[in-house]
Amino acid sequence: MRNKFLFRISVLVLAILFVTPLLADNHESILDKVKNRGKLVCGVHGGLPGFGFLGEDGKWSGFDADFGRAIAAAVLGDPSKVEFVPLNAAERFTALQTGEIDVLIRNTTWTLSRDAELSTDFAPPTFYDGQGFMVPKSLNIESITELAGASIGVTAGSTTELNLTDTMRSLGLEFNSISYADIDTLYNSYDAGRVDVVTSDKSQLVARRKDLKNPDDHVILDATISKEPLGPLTIHGDNEWNDAVSWVVYATFFAEEHNITQENVKTFKTENPEIKRFLGESGEMGKKLGLPKDWAKQIIISVGNYGEIFERHLTPIGLPRGVNKPWTQGGLLYSMPFR
Amino acid sequence: MMEDNSPKVISDKIPFYRDVRFLKVFFQILFIIGIILLAGFLYSNMLNGLSRQGIELNLTFLNSEAGFELSEGIDFEPSETFLKAFWVGIVNTLKVSILGIFSATAIGFFFGIARLSSNWLIRQIASVYVECFRNIPLVLQIVFWYAIMLVLPVVRESISFFDSIFINVRGVYLPALEGTAGLILWLWYLLSGIIIAIIVVLGLAAFRYFFQSRELHATSRPSFISNIIFGAKWVAAPTFLIIAIVGWFLTPEVPFELSRPEFRGFNFVGGMNFSPEFTALLIGLAVYTSAFIAEVVRSGIQAVVKGQREAARSVGLKESQVLRLVVVPQAIPVIVPPLTSQYLNLAKNSSLAIFIGFPDLFQVGEIMMSQTGQSIPIFAMIMVSYLIMSLTTSAFMNWYNHRITRIGRSR
């Protein structure tokens, strides 16, 4: 009796062991997972004012955080159904690969290697940035070539770390770089004079300069050494999900192109067929993406168009719009047609 | 087992599936198969998950160009490979761990003995030290030491001693001896000096053994080994010294020169530099672990029976001699096993370097993961590296423990 029981158990265990890997292959899109869960899990920066940081009221705020809310509004119809997960530069991709987060919106640069090798897919950039240098005014430095021999602080595991090395090598300059995994440690040690220079995306330098002991004693050099297109990322191979995230971004561009704002979206009257499709009044744009009919409208109701998001978070910290304006005004923001 | 008690005659009749001898083996085999299947399942599940995400498991990325700079460690260029970068990380971890182990042991022994001092003040100071540092999380301590490093004066206002030692927010700069072009030549002189000394000593020992000592009585005849020691002391060492000194002056350039830190451009150049990251990590690890070692030492000393101390005192030994000759030798075998665990903890805790930007094994690994996306192989490499380090340490300590306990017994 007893060993029969044992025999059955062993057979069962073996069966489970052999069958489970086959079942594991059967995967569903993250889009469905988010819908079933009723909540979006979004990886953000956590320590970058203007982009993603935890406010004093315990709420996540910032440009990147609002794009997370826009996705939640489009998929679930409610911008508050987001859980934000703060990640550092080195751990962000692992979090995405392991499915710990659904989408990563953490000023991450789109590069060939990351697109091809890292098993991630990029959605359109939400912010076109470039890498710059911040130095104390007292050093009287005006160009990068004067940085020979300097100690330079940089975020560990970032593209800026690689760009810095490339630039200094091509200029033939000796330097000493110190990589910090934690952004607060980086700026603290810059403030203390541990490093002479700090290099990062210019938007980050502007955002963090405000928090230094004497913001006016520091200057951001004019030179821009790289292109840093920053945007949301999804896991490689989940096309449905990547499409949904991409079109959320386009929707914010499109609304700005056509002056659809948080205020007027509910009452927006138009005969323009494309705008009608955008607002879900005709066509089946939402269905094609696996989203509700009024998905784009929900985005604008909850966070507004691109310009509004920008003015809410980035204008206050002193970032000019630069190339981050609609193509109709000579910028780089270009929505694909809603057709 | 119950079946063992029954007579053998009956055991022939019971079916094999009730035979305890068979069942014992059967279940062991079943268990091993289970383990293998479980491991296989986990592995294949991982491969499945990875292939679904388009990640291939291989190590070819290790040979591609790293492209990032590391702030300290053995020479490393951004154009070198990821593998080299990883090696720099390993060396940095070893450096901080080994220095940490030595300093923690020294501080720990000091405070451990101080806790048993007959002086009330010393005893109290030692207890406060131990209780403070072992009860505050290590991360906080390391970040605290780093914060202290960062409030040191900036480079241009360095604290200087004799114009050769400088302390500032970039760390501690000390003068160092640097080899010059003459160093290689001088090392050749030294090598030949060693060879000549060995030949002379062997020749001398053989000569004394065969000729001079023949007249002596067999029992008082010095052994070959003692002849060698005699030769090494009186002939080889002077020979070697003379060659070293003469060689020093014979080389066209002096082999070493004193390199002093000098302020140039942004930083001090030359000399030896302990970075604030390294210093903060080293102090943090040494102080934290020393508090635990102090307790280990105290318990070891208290494990020596009181009678031993009293006996030692009664034969007229001084208090320091009691400790050195009687108590400590008996306490060591009790101290070593828990001390080993503390050493292992220290080496593993060095991975907290990531909080202050010291490029140790773990931080370099993290950077590599972010730059290549190969989390799993890199994590495996990190784990294997720590495992090898820990196993080596504990093998050495076990050997040492075995040796001292054996000596203890033979006494």
mmCIF file with all atom_site columns, C-alpha atoms in Angstrom, chain A residues 149-319:
data_model
loop_
_atom_site.group_PDB
_atom_site.id
_atom_site.type_symbol
_atom_site.label_atom_id
_atom_site.label_alt_id
_atom_site.label_comp_id
_atom_site.label_asym_id
_atom_site.label_entity_id
_atom_site.label_seq_id
_atom_site.pdbx_PDB_ins_code
_atom_site.Cartn_x
_atom_site.Cartn_y
_atom_site.Cartn_z
_atom_site.occupancy
_atom_site.B_iso_or_equiv
_atom_site.pdbx_formal_charge
_atom_site.auth_seq_id
_atom_site.auth_comp_id
_atom_site.auth_asym_id
_atom_site.auth_atom_id
_atom_site.pdbx_PDB_model_num
ATOM 1   C CA . GLY A 1 149 ? 43.558  65.137 -15.745 1.00 0.00 ? 149 GLY A CA 1
ATOM 2   C CA . ALA A 1 150 ? 40.227  65.853 -14.100 1.00 0.00 ? 150 ALA A CA 1
ATOM 3   C CA . SER A 1 151 ? 38.269  63.452 -11.904 1.00 0.00 ? 151 SER A CA 1
ATOM 4   C CA . ILE A 1 152 ? 34.892  62.975 -13.521 1.00 0.00 ? 152 ILE A CA 1
ATOM 5   C CA . GLY A 1 153 ? 31.841  61.559 -11.785 1.00 0.00 ? 153 GLY A CA 1
ATOM 6   C CA . VAL A 1 154 ? 29.395  59.478 -13.806 1.00 0.00 ? 154 VAL A CA 1
ATOM 7   C CA . THR A 1 155 ? 26.501  57.065 -13.262 1.00 0.00 ? 155 THR A CA 1
ATOM 8   C CA . ALA A 1 156 ? 27.577  53.410 -13.278 1.00 0.00 ? 156 ALA A CA 1
ATOM 9   C CA . GLY A 1 157 ? 26.215  51.334 -16.131 1.00 0.00 ? 157 GLY A CA 1
ATOM 10  C CA . SER A 1 158 ? 24.918  54.229 -18.220 1.00 0.00 ? 158 SER A CA 1
ATOM 11  C CA . THR A 1 159 ? 25.523  55.276 -21.822 1.00 0.00 ? 159 THR A CA 1
ATOM 12  C CA . THR A 1 160 ? 27.048  58.473 -20.464 1.00 0.00 ? 160 THR A CA 1
ATOM 13  C CA . GLU A 1 161 ? 29.801  56.355 -18.917 1.00 0.00 ? 161 GLU A CA 1
ATOM 14  C CA . LEU A 1 162 ? 30.654  54.972 -22.371 1.00 0.00 ? 162 LEU A CA 1
ATOM 15  C CA . ASN A 1 163 ? 30.287  58.335 -24.184 1.00 0.00 ? 163 ASN A CA 1
ATOM 16  C CA . LEU A 1 164 ? 32.608  59.965 -21.683 1.00 0.00 ? 164 LEU A CA 1
ATOM 17  C CA . THR A 1 165 ? 35.287  57.375 -22.353 1.00 0.00 ? 165 THR A CA 1
ATOM 18  C CA . ASP A 1 166 ? 34.818  57.658 -26.133 1.00 0.00 ? 166 ASP A CA 1
ATOM 19  C CA . THR A 1 167 ? 35.041  61.447 -26.094 1.00 0.00 ? 167 THR A CA 1
ATOM 20  C CA . MET A 1 168 ? 38.072  61.655 -23.849 1.00 0.00 ? 168 MET A CA 1
ATOM 21  C CA . ARG A 1 169 ? 39.850  58.956 -25.848 1.00 0.00 ? 169 ARG A CA 1
ATOM 22  C CA . SER A 1 170 ? 39.188  60.666 -29.155 1.00 0.00 ? 170 SER A CA 1
ATOM 23  C CA . LEU A 1 171 ? 40.481  63.942 -27.737 1.00 0.00 ? 171 LEU A CA 1
ATOM 24  C CA . GLY A 1 172 ? 43.490  62.093 -26.305 1.00 0.00 ? 172 GLY A CA 1
ATOM 25  C CA . LEU A 1 173 ? 42.809  63.370 -22.793 1.00 0.00 ? 173 LEU A CA 1
ATOM 26  C CA . GLU A 1 174 ? 43.807  61.537 -19.628 1.00 0.00 ? 174 GLU A CA 1
ATOM 27  C CA . PHE A 1 175 ? 41.090  61.477 -16.990 1.00 0.00 ? 175 PHE A CA 1
ATOM 28  C CA . ASN A 1 176 ? 39.929  59.581 -13.972 1.00 0.00 ? 176 ASN A CA 1
ATOM 29  C CA . SER A 1 177 ? 36.304  58.555 -13.860 1.00 0.00 ? 177 SER A CA 1
ATOM 30  C CA . ILE A 1 178 ? 34.466  57.447 -10.756 1.00 0.00 ? 178 ILE A CA 1
ATOM 31  C CA . SER A 1 179 ? 31.243  55.521 -11.321 1.00 0.00 ? 179 SER A CA 1
ATOM 32  C CA . TYR A 1 180 ? 28.488  55.729 -8.753  1.00 0.00 ? 180 TYR A CA 1
ATOM 33  C CA . ALA A 1 181 ? 25.544  53.363 -8.764  1.00 0.00 ? 181 ALA A CA 1
ATOM 34  C CA . ASP A 1 182 ? 23.482  55.804 -6.726  1.00 0.00 ? 182 ASP A CA 1
ATOM 35  C CA . ILE A 1 183 ? 22.694  59.218 -8.230  1.00 0.00 ? 183 ILE A CA 1
ATOM 36  C CA . ASP A 1 184 ? 22.509  60.946 -4.835  1.00 0.00 ? 184 ASP A CA 1
ATOM 37  C CA . THR A 1 185 ? 26.012  59.759 -3.948  1.00 0.00 ? 185 THR A CA 1
ATOM 38  C CA . LEU A 1 186 ? 27.207  61.048 -7.326  1.00 0.00 ? 186 LEU A CA 1
ATOM 39  C CA . TYR A 1 187 ? 25.952  64.594 -6.783  1.00 0.00 ? 187 TYR A CA 1
ATOM 40  C CA . ASN A 1 188 ? 26.926  64.623 -3.107  1.00 0.00 ? 188 ASN A CA 1
ATOM 41  C CA . SER A 1 189 ? 30.490  63.756 -3.939  1.00 0.00 ? 189 SER A CA 1
ATOM 42  C CA . TYR A 1 190 ? 30.525  66.372 -6.717  1.00 0.00 ? 190 TYR A CA 1
ATOM 43  C CA . ASP A 1 191 ? 29.249  68.942 -4.249  1.00 0.00 ? 191 ASP A CA 1
ATOM 44  C CA . ALA A 1 192 ? 31.967  67.953 -1.792  1.00 0.00 ? 192 ALA A CA 1
ATOM 45  C CA . GLY A 1 193 ? 34.672  68.323 -4.436  1.00 0.00 ? 193 GLY A CA 1
ATOM 46  C CA . ARG A 1 194 ? 35.501  64.607 -4.592  1.00 0.00 ? 194 ARG A CA 1
ATOM 47  C CA . VAL A 1 195 ? 35.133  64.864 -8.366  1.00 0.00 ? 195 VAL A CA 1
ATOM 48  C CA . ASP A 1 196 ? 35.879  68.017 -10.369 1.00 0.00 ? 196 ASP A CA 1
ATOM 49  C CA . VAL A 1 197 ? 33.286  67.447 -13.014 1.00 0.00 ? 197 VAL A CA 1
ATOM 50  C CA . VAL A 1 198 ? 30.029  65.589 -13.292 1.00 0.00 ? 198 VAL A CA 1
ATOM 51  C CA . THR A 1 199 ? 28.757  64.382 -16.645 1.00 0.00 ? 199 THR A CA 1
ATOM 52  C CA . SER A 1 200 ? 25.285  63.218 -17.562 1.00 0.00 ? 200 SER A CA 1
ATOM 53  C CA . ASP A 1 201 ? 22.322  64.043 -19.754 1.00 0.00 ? 201 ASP A CA 1
ATOM 54  C CA . LYS A 1 202 ? 21.964  67.812 -19.764 1.00 0.00 ? 202 LYS A CA 1
ATOM 55  C CA . SER A 1 203 ? 18.395  67.549 -18.509 1.00 0.00 ? 203 SER A CA 1
ATOM 56  C CA . GLN A 1 204 ? 19.663  65.677 -15.463 1.00 0.00 ? 204 GLN A CA 1
ATOM 57  C CA . LEU A 1 205 ? 22.413  68.227 -14.837 1.00 0.00 ? 205 LEU A CA 1
ATOM 58  C CA . VAL A 1 206 ? 19.854  71.038 -14.952 1.00 0.00 ? 206 VAL A CA 1
ATOM 59  C CA . ALA A 1 207 ? 17.482  69.132 -12.687 1.00 0.00 ? 207 ALA A CA 1
ATOM 60  C CA . ARG A 1 208 ? 20.139  68.256 -10.116 1.00 0.00 ? 208 ARG A CA 1
ATOM 61  C CA . ARG A 1 209 ? 21.930  71.621 -10.135 1.00 0.00 ? 209 ARG A CA 1
ATOM 62  C CA . LYS A 1 210 ? 19.039  73.124 -8.198  1.00 0.00 ? 210 LYS A CA 1
ATOM 63  C CA . ASP A 1 211 ? 19.734  70.764 -5.297  1.00 0.00 ? 211 ASP A CA 1
ATOM 64  C CA . LEU A 1 212 ? 23.421  71.593 -4.921  1.00 0.00 ? 212 LEU A CA 1
ATOM 65  C CA . LYS A 1 213 ? 24.565  73.691 -1.971  1.00 0.00 ? 213 LYS A CA 1
ATOM 66  C CA . ASN A 1 214 ? 25.166  76.757 -4.160  1.00 0.00 ? 214 ASN A CA 1
ATOM 67  C CA . PRO A 1 215 ? 23.513  76.199 -7.539  1.00 0.00 ? 215 PRO A CA 1
ATOM 68  C CA . ASP A 1 216 ? 24.874  79.485 -8.900  1.00 0.00 ? 216 ASP A CA 1
ATOM 69  C CA . ASP A 1 217 ? 28.478  78.367 -8.421  1.00 0.00 ? 217 ASP A CA 1
ATOM 70  C CA . HIS A 1 218 ? 28.133  75.707 -11.088 1.00 0.00 ? 218 HIS A CA 1
ATOM 71  C CA . VAL A 1 219 ? 28.009  75.999 -14.830 1.00 0.00 ? 219 VAL A CA 1
ATOM 72  C CA . ILE A 1 220 ? 26.943  73.522 -17.508 1.00 0.00 ? 220 ILE A CA 1
ATOM 73  C CA . LEU A 1 221 ? 29.354  73.597 -20.457 1.00 0.00 ? 221 LEU A CA 1
ATOM 74  C CA . ASP A 1 222 ? 27.909  74.404 -23.875 1.00 0.00 ? 222 ASP A CA 1
ATOM 75  C CA . ALA A 1 223 ? 29.367  71.330 -25.518 1.00 0.00 ? 223 ALA A CA 1
ATOM 76  C CA . THR A 1 224 ? 27.061  68.379 -26.106 1.00 0.00 ? 224 THR A CA 1
ATOM 77  C CA . ILE A 1 225 ? 28.997  65.168 -26.684 1.00 0.00 ? 225 ILE A CA 1
ATOM 78  C CA . SER A 1 226 ? 26.248  62.747 -27.589 1.00 0.00 ? 226 SER A CA 1
ATOM 79  C CA . LYS A 1 227 ? 22.702  62.190 -28.731 1.00 0.00 ? 227 LYS A CA 1
ATOM 80  C CA . GLU A 1 228 ? 20.537  60.827 -25.945 1.00 0.00 ? 228 GLU A CA 1
ATOM 81  C CA . PRO A 1 229 ? 17.075  59.931 -27.210 1.00 0.00 ? 229 PRO A CA 1
ATOM 82  C CA . LEU A 1 230 ? 15.229  58.912 -24.043 1.00 0.00 ? 230 LEU A CA 1
ATOM 83  C CA . GLY A 1 231 ? 12.074  56.870 -24.175 1.00 0.00 ? 231 GLY A CA 1
ATOM 84  C CA . PRO A 1 232 ? 10.019  53.995 -22.760 1.00 0.00 ? 232 PRO A CA 1
ATOM 85  C CA . LEU A 1 233 ? 11.164  50.389 -23.149 1.00 0.00 ? 233 LEU A CA 1
ATOM 86  C CA . THR A 1 234 ? 9.283   47.118 -23.271 1.00 0.00 ? 234 THR A CA 1
ATOM 87  C CA . ILE A 1 235 ? 10.481  43.535 -23.335 1.00 0.00 ? 235 ILE A CA 1
ATOM 88  C CA . HIS A 1 236 ? 11.712  42.265 -26.702 1.00 0.00 ? 236 HIS A CA 1
ATOM 89  C CA . GLY A 1 237 ? 9.265   40.261 -28.759 1.00 0.00 ? 237 GLY A CA 1
ATOM 90  C CA . ASP A 1 238 ? 6.012   41.435 -27.183 1.00 0.00 ? 238 ASP A CA 1
ATOM 91  C CA . ASN A 1 239 ? 4.824   43.419 -30.182 1.00 0.00 ? 239 ASN A CA 1
ATOM 92  C CA . GLU A 1 240 ? 1.249   43.985 -29.004 1.00 0.00 ? 240 GLU A CA 1
ATOM 93  C CA . TRP A 1 241 ? 2.477   45.618 -25.839 1.00 0.00 ? 241 TRP A CA 1
ATOM 94  C CA . ASN A 1 242 ? 5.161   47.656 -27.589 1.00 0.00 ? 242 ASN A CA 1
ATOM 95  C CA . ASP A 1 243 ? 2.534   48.905 -30.083 1.00 0.00 ? 243 ASP A CA 1
ATOM 96  C CA . ALA A 1 244 ? 0.249   50.013 -27.272 1.00 0.00 ? 244 ALA A CA 1
ATOM 97  C CA . VAL A 1 245 ? 3.037   51.876 -25.460 1.00 0.00 ? 245 VAL A CA 1
ATOM 98  C CA . SER A 1 246 ? 4.285   53.478 -28.699 1.00 0.00 ? 246 SER A CA 1
ATOM 99  C CA . TRP A 1 247 ? 0.859   54.788 -29.629 1.00 0.00 ? 247 TRP A CA 1
ATOM 100 C CA . VAL A 1 248 ? 0.330   56.218 -26.172 1.00 0.00 ? 248 VAL A CA 1
ATOM 101 C CA . VAL A 1 249 ? 3.426   58.337 -26.834 1.00 0.00 ? 249 VAL A CA 1
ATOM 102 C CA . TYR A 1 250 ? 2.210   59.278 -30.332 1.00 0.00 ? 250 TYR A CA 1
ATOM 103 C CA . ALA A 1 251 ? -1.172  60.231 -28.892 1.00 0.00 ? 251 ALA A CA 1
ATOM 104 C CA . THR A 1 252 ? 0.453   62.882 -26.688 1.00 0.00 ? 252 THR A CA 1
ATOM 105 C CA . PHE A 1 253 ? 2.364   64.239 -29.724 1.00 0.00 ? 253 PHE A CA 1
ATOM 106 C CA . PHE A 1 254 ? -0.751  64.198 -31.886 1.00 0.00 ? 254 PHE A CA 1
ATOM 107 C CA . ALA A 1 255 ? -2.844  66.058 -29.313 1.00 0.00 ? 255 ALA A CA 1
ATOM 108 C CA . GLU A 1 256 ? -0.275  68.831 -29.131 1.00 0.00 ? 256 GLU A CA 1
ATOM 109 C CA . GLU A 1 257 ? -0.088  69.077 -32.933 1.00 0.00 ? 257 GLU A CA 1
ATOM 110 C CA . HIS A 1 258 ? -3.847  69.632 -32.989 1.00 0.00 ? 258 HIS A CA 1
ATOM 111 C CA . ASN A 1 259 ? -4.153  71.738 -29.845 1.00 0.00 ? 259 ASN A CA 1
ATOM 112 C CA . ILE A 1 260 ? -6.207  69.163 -28.013 1.00 0.00 ? 260 ILE A CA 1
ATOM 113 C CA . THR A 1 261 ? -5.672  69.880 -24.317 1.00 0.00 ? 261 THR A CA 1
ATOM 114 C CA . GLN A 1 262 ? -6.717  68.487 -20.956 1.00 0.00 ? 262 GLN A CA 1
ATOM 115 C CA . GLU A 1 263 ? -9.204  71.318 -20.726 1.00 0.00 ? 263 GLU A CA 1
ATOM 116 C CA . ASN A 1 264 ? -10.886 71.129 -24.134 1.00 0.00 ? 264 ASN A CA 1
ATOM 117 C CA . VAL A 1 265 ? -10.696 67.403 -24.905 1.00 0.00 ? 265 VAL A CA 1
ATOM 118 C CA . LYS A 1 266 ? -14.099 66.532 -23.486 1.00 0.00 ? 266 LYS A CA 1
ATOM 119 C CA . THR A 1 267 ? -15.841 69.191 -25.527 1.00 0.00 ? 267 THR A CA 1
ATOM 120 C CA . PHE A 1 268 ? -13.549 69.170 -28.548 1.00 0.00 ? 268 PHE A CA 1
ATOM 121 C CA . LYS A 1 269 ? -15.714 69.722 -31.664 1.00 0.00 ? 269 LYS A CA 1
ATOM 122 C CA . THR A 1 270 ? -14.212 68.785 -34.985 1.00 0.00 ? 270 THR A CA 1
ATOM 123 C CA . GLU A 1 271 ? -15.052 67.613 -38.464 1.00 0.00 ? 271 GLU A CA 1
ATOM 124 C CA . ASN A 1 272 ? -11.455 66.497 -39.081 1.00 0.00 ? 272 ASN A CA 1
ATOM 125 C CA . PRO A 1 273 ? -11.806 62.723 -39.645 1.00 0.00 ? 273 PRO A CA 1
ATOM 126 C CA . GLU A 1 274 ? -8.351  61.956 -38.250 1.00 0.00 ? 274 GLU A CA 1
ATOM 127 C CA . ILE A 1 275 ? -9.085  63.777 -34.976 1.00 0.00 ? 275 ILE A CA 1
ATOM 128 C CA . LYS A 1 276 ? -12.437 61.986 -34.843 1.00 0.00 ? 276 LYS A CA 1
ATOM 129 C CA . ARG A 1 277 ? -10.631 58.672 -35.107 1.00 0.00 ? 277 ARG A CA 1
ATOM 130 C CA . PHE A 1 278 ? -8.167  59.860 -32.469 1.00 0.00 ? 278 PHE A CA 1
ATOM 131 C CA . LEU A 1 279 ? -10.962 60.704 -30.039 1.00 0.00 ? 279 LEU A CA 1
ATOM 132 C CA . GLY A 1 280 ? -12.665 57.387 -30.702 1.00 0.00 ? 280 GLY A CA 1
ATOM 133 C CA . GLU A 1 281 ? -15.712 58.982 -32.292 1.00 0.00 ? 281 GLU A CA 1
ATOM 134 C CA . SER A 1 282 ? -15.225 56.982 -35.470 1.00 0.00 ? 282 SER A CA 1
ATOM 135 C CA . GLY A 1 283 ? -13.118 54.096 -36.702 1.00 0.00 ? 283 GLY A CA 1
ATOM 136 C CA . GLU A 1 284 ? -11.727 51.330 -34.546 1.00 0.00 ? 284 GLU A CA 1
ATOM 137 C CA . MET A 1 285 ? -8.294  52.603 -33.622 1.00 0.00 ? 285 MET A CA 1
ATOM 138 C CA . GLY A 1 286 ? -8.578  51.352 -30.042 1.00 0.00 ? 286 GLY A CA 1
ATOM 139 C CA . LYS A 1 287 ? -9.699  47.873 -31.009 1.00 0.00 ? 287 LYS A CA 1
ATOM 140 C CA . LYS A 1 288 ? -6.774  47.486 -33.403 1.00 0.00 ? 288 LYS A CA 1
ATOM 141 C CA . LEU A 1 289 ? -4.390  48.147 -30.539 1.00 0.00 ? 289 LEU A CA 1
ATOM 142 C CA . GLY A 1 290 ? -6.330  46.018 -28.079 1.00 0.00 ? 290 GLY A CA 1
ATOM 143 C CA . LEU A 1 291 ? -7.296  49.111 -26.135 1.00 0.00 ? 291 LEU A CA 1
ATOM 144 C CA . PRO A 1 292 ? -10.678 50.688 -25.234 1.00 0.00 ? 292 PRO A CA 1
ATOM 145 C CA . LYS A 1 293 ? -12.366 52.880 -27.835 1.00 0.00 ? 293 LYS A CA 1
ATOM 146 C CA . ASP A 1 294 ? -11.663 56.148 -26.008 1.00 0.00 ? 294 ASP A CA 1
ATOM 147 C CA . TRP A 1 295 ? -8.068  55.286 -25.028 1.00 0.00 ? 295 TRP A CA 1
ATOM 148 C CA . ALA A 1 296 ? -6.507  58.442 -26.494 1.00 0.00 ? 296 ALA A CA 1
ATOM 149 C CA . LYS A 1 297 ? -9.157  60.659 -24.981 1.00 0.00 ? 297 LYS A CA 1
ATOM 150 C CA . GLN A 1 298 ? -8.478  59.104 -21.560 1.00 0.00 ? 298 GLN A CA 1
ATOM 151 C CA . ILE A 1 299 ? -4.778  59.933 -21.902 1.00 0.00 ? 299 ILE A CA 1
ATOM 152 C CA . ILE A 1 300 ? -5.458  63.591 -22.586 1.00 0.00 ? 300 ILE A CA 1
ATOM 153 C CA . ILE A 1 301 ? -8.084  63.789 -19.816 1.00 0.00 ? 301 ILE A CA 1
ATOM 154 C CA . SER A 1 302 ? -5.665  62.412 -17.255 1.00 0.00 ? 302 SER A CA 1
ATOM 155 C CA . VAL A 1 303 ? -2.257  63.900 -18.161 1.00 0.00 ? 303 VAL A CA 1
ATOM 156 C CA . GLY A 1 304 ? -2.818  66.265 -21.083 1.00 0.00 ? 304 GLY A CA 1
ATOM 157 C CA . ASN A 1 305 ? -0.870  66.543 -24.313 1.00 0.00 ? 305 ASN A CA 1
ATOM 158 C CA . TYR A 1 306 ? 2.925   66.452 -24.631 1.00 0.00 ? 306 TYR A CA 1
ATOM 159 C CA . GLY A 1 307 ? 3.308   70.209 -24.243 1.00 0.00 ? 307 GLY A CA 1
ATOM 160 C CA . GLU A 1 308 ? 1.225   70.203 -21.093 1.00 0.00 ? 308 GLU A CA 1
ATOM 161 C CA . ILE A 1 309 ? 3.245   67.366 -19.549 1.00 0.00 ? 309 ILE A CA 1
ATOM 162 C CA . PHE A 1 310 ? 6.445   69.210 -20.436 1.00 0.00 ? 310 PHE A CA 1
ATOM 163 C CA . GLU A 1 311 ? 5.291   72.510 -18.995 1.00 0.00 ? 311 GLU A CA 1
ATOM 164 C CA . ARG A 1 312 ? 4.057   70.860 -15.834 1.00 0.00 ? 312 ARG A CA 1
ATOM 165 C CA . HIS A 1 313 ? 7.357   69.158 -14.997 1.00 0.00 ? 313 HIS A CA 1
ATOM 166 C CA . LEU A 1 314 ? 10.295  70.350 -17.057 1.00 0.00 ? 314 LEU A CA 1
ATOM 167 C CA . THR A 1 315 ? 9.654   74.055 -17.572 1.00 0.00 ? 315 THR A CA 1
ATOM 168 C CA . PRO A 1 316 ? 9.679   74.692 -13.781 1.00 0.00 ? 316 PRO A CA 1
ATOM 169 C CA . ILE A 1 317 ? 13.163  73.194 -13.411 1.00 0.00 ? 317 ILE A CA 1
ATOM 170 C CA . GLY A 1 318 ? 14.471  75.464 -16.152 1.00 0.00 ? 318 GLY A CA 1
ATOM 171 C CA . LEU A 1 319 ? 14.676  73.158 -19.159 1.00 0.00 ? 319 LEU A CA 1
#
